[in-house]
Short mmCIF file of C-alpha atoms in Angstrom, two decimals:
data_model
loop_
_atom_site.label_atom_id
_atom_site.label_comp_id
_atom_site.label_asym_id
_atom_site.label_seq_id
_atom_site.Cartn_x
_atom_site.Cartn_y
_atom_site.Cartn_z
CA UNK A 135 -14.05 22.27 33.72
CA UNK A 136 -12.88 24.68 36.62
CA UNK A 137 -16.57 24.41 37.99
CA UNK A 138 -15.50 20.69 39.03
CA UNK A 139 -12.44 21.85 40.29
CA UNK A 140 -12.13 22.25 44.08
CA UNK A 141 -9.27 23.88 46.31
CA UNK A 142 -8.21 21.00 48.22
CA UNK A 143 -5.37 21.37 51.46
CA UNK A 144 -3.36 18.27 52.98
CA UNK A 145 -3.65 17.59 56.49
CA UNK A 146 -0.41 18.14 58.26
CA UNK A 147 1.65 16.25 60.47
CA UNK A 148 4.17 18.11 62.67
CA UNK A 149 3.34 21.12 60.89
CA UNK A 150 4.01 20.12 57.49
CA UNK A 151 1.57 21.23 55.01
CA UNK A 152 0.86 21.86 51.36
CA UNK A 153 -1.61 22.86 48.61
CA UNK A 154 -3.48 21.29 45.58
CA UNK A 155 -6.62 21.78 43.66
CA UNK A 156 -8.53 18.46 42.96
CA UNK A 157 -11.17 17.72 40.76
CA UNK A 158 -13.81 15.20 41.51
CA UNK A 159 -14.67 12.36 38.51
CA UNK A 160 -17.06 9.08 38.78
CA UNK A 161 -15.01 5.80 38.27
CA UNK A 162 -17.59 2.60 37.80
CA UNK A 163 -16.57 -0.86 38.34
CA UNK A 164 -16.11 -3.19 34.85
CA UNK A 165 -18.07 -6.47 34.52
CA UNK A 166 -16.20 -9.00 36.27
CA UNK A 167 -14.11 -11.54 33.92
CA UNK A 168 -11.25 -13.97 35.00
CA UNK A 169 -7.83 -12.57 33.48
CA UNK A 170 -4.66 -15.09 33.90
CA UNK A 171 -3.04 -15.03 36.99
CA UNK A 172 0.59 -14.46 37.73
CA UNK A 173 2.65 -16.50 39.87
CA UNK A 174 3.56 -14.07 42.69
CA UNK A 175 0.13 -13.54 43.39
CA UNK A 176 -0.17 -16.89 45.90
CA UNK A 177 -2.37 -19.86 45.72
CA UNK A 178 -5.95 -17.96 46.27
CA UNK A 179 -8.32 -17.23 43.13
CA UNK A 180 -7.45 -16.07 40.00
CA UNK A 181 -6.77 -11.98 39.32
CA UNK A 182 -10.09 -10.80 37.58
CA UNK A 183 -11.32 -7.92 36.35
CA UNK A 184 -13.16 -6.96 39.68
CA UNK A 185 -9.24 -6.58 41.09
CA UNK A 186 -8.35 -4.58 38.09
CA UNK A 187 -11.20 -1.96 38.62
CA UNK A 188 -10.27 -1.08 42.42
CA UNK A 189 -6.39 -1.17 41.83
CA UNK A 190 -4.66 1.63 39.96
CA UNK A 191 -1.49 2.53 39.19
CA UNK A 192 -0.51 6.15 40.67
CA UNK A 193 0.14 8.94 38.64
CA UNK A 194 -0.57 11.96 41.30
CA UNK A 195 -0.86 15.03 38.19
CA UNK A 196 -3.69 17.03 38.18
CA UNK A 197 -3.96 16.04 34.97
CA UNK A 198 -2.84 12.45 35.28
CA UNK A 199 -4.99 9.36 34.23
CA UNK A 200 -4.76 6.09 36.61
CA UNK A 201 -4.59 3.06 34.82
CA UNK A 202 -5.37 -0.29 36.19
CA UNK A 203 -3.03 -3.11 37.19
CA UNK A 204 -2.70 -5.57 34.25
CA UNK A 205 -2.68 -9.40 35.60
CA UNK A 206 0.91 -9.80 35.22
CA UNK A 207 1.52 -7.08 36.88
CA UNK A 208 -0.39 -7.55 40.04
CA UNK A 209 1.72 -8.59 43.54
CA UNK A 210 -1.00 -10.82 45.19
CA UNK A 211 -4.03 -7.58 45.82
CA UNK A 212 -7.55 -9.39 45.29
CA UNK A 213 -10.85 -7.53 46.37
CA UNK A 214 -14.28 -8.49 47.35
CA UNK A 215 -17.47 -5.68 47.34
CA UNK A 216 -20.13 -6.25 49.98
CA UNK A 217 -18.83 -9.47 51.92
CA UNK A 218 -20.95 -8.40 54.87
CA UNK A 219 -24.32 -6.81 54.98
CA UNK A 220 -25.28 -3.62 56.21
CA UNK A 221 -27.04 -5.30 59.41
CA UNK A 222 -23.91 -7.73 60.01
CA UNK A 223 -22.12 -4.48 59.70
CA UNK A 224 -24.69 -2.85 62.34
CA UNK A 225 -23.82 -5.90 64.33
CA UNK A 226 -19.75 -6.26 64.07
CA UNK A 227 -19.37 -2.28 64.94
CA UNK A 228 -21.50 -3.07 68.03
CA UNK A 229 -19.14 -6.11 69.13
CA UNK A 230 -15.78 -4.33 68.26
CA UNK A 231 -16.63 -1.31 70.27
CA UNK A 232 -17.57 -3.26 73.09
CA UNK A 233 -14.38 -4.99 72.89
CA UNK A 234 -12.40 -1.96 72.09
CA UNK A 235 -14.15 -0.09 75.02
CA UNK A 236 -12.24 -3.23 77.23
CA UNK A 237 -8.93 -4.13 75.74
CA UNK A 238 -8.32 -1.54 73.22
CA UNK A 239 -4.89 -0.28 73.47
CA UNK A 240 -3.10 2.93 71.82
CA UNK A 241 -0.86 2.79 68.95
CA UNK A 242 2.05 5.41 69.66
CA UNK A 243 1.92 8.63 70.73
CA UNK A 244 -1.27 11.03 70.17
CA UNK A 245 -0.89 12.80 66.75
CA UNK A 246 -1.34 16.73 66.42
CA UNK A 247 -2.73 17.31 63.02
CA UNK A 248 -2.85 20.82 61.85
CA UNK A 249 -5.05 22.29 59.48
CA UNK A 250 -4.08 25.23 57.47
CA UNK A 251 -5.52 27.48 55.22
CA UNK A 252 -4.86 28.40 51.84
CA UNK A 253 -2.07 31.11 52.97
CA UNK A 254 -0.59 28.53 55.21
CA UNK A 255 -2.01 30.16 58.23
CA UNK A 256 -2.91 27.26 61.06
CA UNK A 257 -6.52 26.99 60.98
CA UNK A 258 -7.04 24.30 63.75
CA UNK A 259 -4.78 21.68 65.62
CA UNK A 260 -6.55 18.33 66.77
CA UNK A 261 -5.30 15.59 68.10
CA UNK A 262 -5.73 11.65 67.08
CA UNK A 263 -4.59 8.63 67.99
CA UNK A 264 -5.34 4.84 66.79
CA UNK A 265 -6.74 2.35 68.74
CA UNK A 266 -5.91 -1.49 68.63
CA UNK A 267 -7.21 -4.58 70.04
CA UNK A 268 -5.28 -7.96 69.18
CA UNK A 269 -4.37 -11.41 70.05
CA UNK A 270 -0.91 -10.67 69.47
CA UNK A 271 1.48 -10.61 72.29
CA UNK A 272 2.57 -7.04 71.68
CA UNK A 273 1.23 -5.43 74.41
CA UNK A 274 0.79 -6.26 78.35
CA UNK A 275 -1.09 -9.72 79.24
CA UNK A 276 -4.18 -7.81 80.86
CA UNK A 277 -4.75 -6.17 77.31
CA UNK A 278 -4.50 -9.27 74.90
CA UNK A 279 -7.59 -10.49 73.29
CA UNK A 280 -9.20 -13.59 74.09
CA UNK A 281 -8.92 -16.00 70.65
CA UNK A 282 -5.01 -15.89 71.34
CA UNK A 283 -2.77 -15.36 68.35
CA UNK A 284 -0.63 -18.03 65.41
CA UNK A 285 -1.06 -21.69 66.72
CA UNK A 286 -2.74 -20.56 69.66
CA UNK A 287 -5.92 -19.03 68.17
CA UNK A 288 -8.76 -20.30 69.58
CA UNK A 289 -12.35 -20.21 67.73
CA UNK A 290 -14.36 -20.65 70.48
CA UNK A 291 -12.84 -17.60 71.95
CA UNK A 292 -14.00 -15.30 69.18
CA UNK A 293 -17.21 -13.19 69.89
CA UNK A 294 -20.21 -14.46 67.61
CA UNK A 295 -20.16 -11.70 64.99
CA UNK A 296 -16.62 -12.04 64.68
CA UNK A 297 -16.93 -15.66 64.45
CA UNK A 298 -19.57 -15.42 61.85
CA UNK A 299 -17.10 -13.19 59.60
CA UNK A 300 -13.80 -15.42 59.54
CA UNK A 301 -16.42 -18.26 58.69
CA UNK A 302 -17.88 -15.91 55.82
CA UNK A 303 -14.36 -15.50 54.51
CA UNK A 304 -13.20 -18.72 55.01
CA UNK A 305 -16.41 -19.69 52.89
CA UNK A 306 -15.65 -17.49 49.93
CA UNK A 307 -15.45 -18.91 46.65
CA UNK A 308 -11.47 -19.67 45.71
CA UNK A 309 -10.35 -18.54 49.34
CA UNK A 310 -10.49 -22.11 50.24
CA UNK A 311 -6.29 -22.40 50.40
CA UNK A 312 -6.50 -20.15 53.09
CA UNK A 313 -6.33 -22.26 55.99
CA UNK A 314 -6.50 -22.28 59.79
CA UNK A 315 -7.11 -18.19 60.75
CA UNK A 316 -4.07 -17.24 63.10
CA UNK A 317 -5.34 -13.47 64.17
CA UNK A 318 -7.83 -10.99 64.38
CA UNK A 319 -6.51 -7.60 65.16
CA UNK A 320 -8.70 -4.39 65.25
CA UNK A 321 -7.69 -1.07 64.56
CA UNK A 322 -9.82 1.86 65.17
CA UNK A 323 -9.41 5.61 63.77
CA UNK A 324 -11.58 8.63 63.33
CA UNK A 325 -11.78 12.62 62.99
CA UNK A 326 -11.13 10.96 58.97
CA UNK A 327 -7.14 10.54 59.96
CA UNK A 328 -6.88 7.24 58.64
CA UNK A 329 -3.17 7.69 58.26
CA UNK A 330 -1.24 4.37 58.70
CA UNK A 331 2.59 4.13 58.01
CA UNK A 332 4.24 1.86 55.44
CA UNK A 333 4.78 -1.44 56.70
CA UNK A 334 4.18 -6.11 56.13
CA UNK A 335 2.83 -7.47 58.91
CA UNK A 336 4.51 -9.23 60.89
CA UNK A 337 5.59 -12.98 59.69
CA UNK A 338 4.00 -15.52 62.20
CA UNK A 339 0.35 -13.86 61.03
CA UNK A 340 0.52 -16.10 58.67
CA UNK A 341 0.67 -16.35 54.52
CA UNK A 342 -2.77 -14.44 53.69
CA UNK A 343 -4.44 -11.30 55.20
CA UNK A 344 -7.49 -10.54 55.02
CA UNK A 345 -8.66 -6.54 55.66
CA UNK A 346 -12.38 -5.72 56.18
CA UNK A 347 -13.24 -2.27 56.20
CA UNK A 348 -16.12 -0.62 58.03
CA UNK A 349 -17.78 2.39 58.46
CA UNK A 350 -15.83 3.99 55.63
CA UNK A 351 -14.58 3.74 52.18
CA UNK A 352 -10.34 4.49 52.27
CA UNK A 353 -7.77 4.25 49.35
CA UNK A 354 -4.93 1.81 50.43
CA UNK A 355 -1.42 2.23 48.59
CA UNK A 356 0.93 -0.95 48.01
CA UNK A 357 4.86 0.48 47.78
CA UNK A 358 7.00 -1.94 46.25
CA UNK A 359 10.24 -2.90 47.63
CA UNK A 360 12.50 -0.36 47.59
CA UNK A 361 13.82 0.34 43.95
CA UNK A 362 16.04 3.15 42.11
CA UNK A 363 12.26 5.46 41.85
CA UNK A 364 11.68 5.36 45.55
CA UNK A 365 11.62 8.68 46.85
CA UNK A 366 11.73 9.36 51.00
CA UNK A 367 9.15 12.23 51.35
CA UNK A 368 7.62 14.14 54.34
CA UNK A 369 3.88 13.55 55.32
CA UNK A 370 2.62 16.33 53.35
CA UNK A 371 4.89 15.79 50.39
CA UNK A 372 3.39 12.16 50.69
CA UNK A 373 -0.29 13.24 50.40
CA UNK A 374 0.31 14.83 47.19
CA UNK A 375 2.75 12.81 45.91
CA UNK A 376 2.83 8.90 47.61
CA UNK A 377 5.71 7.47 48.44
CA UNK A 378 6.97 6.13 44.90
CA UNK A 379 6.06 6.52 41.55
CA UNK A 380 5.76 2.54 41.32
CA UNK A 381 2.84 2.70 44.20
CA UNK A 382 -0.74 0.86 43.47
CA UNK A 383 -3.60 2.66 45.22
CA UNK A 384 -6.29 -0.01 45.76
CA UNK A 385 -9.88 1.38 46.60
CA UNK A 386 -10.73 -0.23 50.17
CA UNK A 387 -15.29 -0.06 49.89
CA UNK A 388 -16.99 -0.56 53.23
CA UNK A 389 -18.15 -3.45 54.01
CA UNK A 390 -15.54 -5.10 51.82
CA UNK A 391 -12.52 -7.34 52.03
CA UNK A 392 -9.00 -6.33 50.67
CA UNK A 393 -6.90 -9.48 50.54
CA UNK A 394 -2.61 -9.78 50.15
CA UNK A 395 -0.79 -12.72 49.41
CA UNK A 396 2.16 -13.70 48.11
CA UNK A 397 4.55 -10.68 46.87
CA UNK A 398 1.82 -8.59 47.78
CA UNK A 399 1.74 -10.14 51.65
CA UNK A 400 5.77 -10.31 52.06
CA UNK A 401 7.71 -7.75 49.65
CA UNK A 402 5.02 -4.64 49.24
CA UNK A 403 4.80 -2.38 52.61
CA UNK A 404 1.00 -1.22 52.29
CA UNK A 405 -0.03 2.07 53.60
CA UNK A 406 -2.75 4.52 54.04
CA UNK A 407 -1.75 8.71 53.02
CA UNK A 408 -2.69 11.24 55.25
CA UNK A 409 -5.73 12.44 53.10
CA UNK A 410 -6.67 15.95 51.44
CA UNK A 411 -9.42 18.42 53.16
CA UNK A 412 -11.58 19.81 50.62
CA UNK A 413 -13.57 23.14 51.93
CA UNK A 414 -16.17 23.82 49.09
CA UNK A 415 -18.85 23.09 48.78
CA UNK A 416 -18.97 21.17 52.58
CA UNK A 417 -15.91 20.49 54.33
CA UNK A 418 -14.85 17.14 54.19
CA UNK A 419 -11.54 14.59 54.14
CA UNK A 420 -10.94 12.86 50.72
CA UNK A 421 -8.57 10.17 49.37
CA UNK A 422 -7.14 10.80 46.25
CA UNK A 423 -7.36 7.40 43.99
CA UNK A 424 -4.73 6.63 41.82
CA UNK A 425 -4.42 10.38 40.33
CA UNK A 426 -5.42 13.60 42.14
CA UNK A 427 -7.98 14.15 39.99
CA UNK A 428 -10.14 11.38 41.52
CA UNK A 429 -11.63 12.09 44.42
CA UNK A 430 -13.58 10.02 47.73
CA UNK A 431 -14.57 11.36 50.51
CA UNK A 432 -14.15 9.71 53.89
CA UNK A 433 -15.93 9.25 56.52
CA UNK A 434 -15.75 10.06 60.07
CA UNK A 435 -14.76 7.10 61.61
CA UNK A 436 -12.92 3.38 60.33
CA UNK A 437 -12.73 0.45 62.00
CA UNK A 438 -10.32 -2.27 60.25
CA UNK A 439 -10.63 -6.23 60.45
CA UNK A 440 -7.65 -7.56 59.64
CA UNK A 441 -7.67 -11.81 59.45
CA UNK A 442 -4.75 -13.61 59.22
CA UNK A 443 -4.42 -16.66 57.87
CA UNK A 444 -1.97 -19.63 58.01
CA UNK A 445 -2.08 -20.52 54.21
CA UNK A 446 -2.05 -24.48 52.35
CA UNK A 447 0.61 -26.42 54.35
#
């Protein structure tokens, strides 16, 4: 139906930029029912049919259908809707800022992102950058956050709504091999550049991570390791394309958890594209979700609560 279809542009890093038209479909979520679990998916809860809904295999044609991640197939990518409510949400943005507003820290250099139009004329330039605020030691002493980081992480150090959500998790029915949390690292993005680069964490966070999102639904890709269909593309080749044909896009809700283990956690770099802009009918930033003809818009602003955990010993 070309009524449903809307001219869509990438946002551009570096001046890279490219052209798509994207239509916009409604996905629903299946009735959740335990499926059998593959091995390389680590010692957490079985791979259900709630993990099956928000994971999908990309197939970036116009006219391509995504098709969800059979059990055997999946790396270690579980996901849980609505793990915090909107008024612990209310009350974890609060806290984070606060803490962001004292230790937060850059990531890199500021980003120029340009915006063309459909010529390929520059509409508008703005510039982003990501914030962080960690226990890790990867930045200068002054700027390291109070709980510490691996065997040093310190409970009573954590803020109370903070606190309250690695409890939560560590509550969670068949997250109980999860063990003693190691970090909590924030990041913080807005303007909707949510970009984040292909990469595993690094290896003393421990065997499990657990992502919260907030403020803002985002599509997260998984790239497996690299294989003879890996392709090296540019940013705006990426938006359009991913990085591999072999890539699961896994939908990230707010308020909700994305967890990684096993192959998932050590082998599978996980990323986040640089996003479409979509003029018509209001101008907005979208994720594309498994094909380009699925559509979600972003919001303005994401804040990310990553928990690591040590895992069983």
């Amino acid at each position: 139906d070309n009524r449903s279809m809307m001219a869509a542009r990438t946002l551009a890093v570096r001046g890279l930029a490219c052209r798509t038209a994207v239509g916009l479909r409604a996905r629903t979520c299946l009735p959740l029912r335990v499926l059998s679990s593959s091995a390389s998916q680590g010692a957490l809860r079985a791979f259900n049919e709630l993990d099956s809904s928000a994971i999908r295999k990309v197939d970036p044609r116009l006219s391509g259908k995504a098709k969800s991640v059979l059990s055997s197939e999946n790396p270690g990518i579980r996901v849980e809707l609505n793990v915090v409510t909107k008024e612990e949400e209310s009350y974890l943005v609060e806290e984070v800022l606060a803490l962001k507003a004292v230790m937060g820290f850059q990531i890199g250099a500021l980003q120029t992102v340009l915006v063309r139009d459909h010529d390929g004329e520059q509409k508008r330039a703005q510039e982003v950058a990501v914030v962080r605020v960690t226990g890790r030691p990867e930045i200068e002493a002054e700027h390291i956050a109070p709980w510490g980081y691996g065997d040093n992480f310190d409970y009573s150090r954590v803020p109370p709504a903070l606190l309250q959500l690695v409890r939560k998790v560590e509550a969670l029915h068949g997250y109980e091999e999860l063990g003693k949390c190691r970090d909590i690292t924030l990041d913080f993005r807005d303007q909707s550049f949510f970009k984040l680069d292909p990469g595993i964490d690094p290896a003393d966070d421990g065997s499990h991570i657990v992502s919260l999102a907030l403020l803002s639904d985002a599509v997260v890709t998984f790239i497996p390791p690299i294989g003879p269909n890996a392709t090296a593309r540019y940013p705006a080749e990426v938006a359009m394309q991913s990085w591999t044909v072999d890539d699961f896009d896994v939908l990230s809700k707010r308020r909700g958890v994305v967890c990684y283990s096993g192959d998932a956690r050590w082998l599978w770099r996980h990323a986040v594209r640089i996003g479409v802009e979509v003029p018509e009918p209001e101008q907005c930033v979208c994720d594309w979700w498994g094909s380009r003809n699925i559509l979600l818009r972003r919001g303005e602003q994401r804040i990310t609560v990553d928990l690591a955990f040590q895992g069983s010993p």
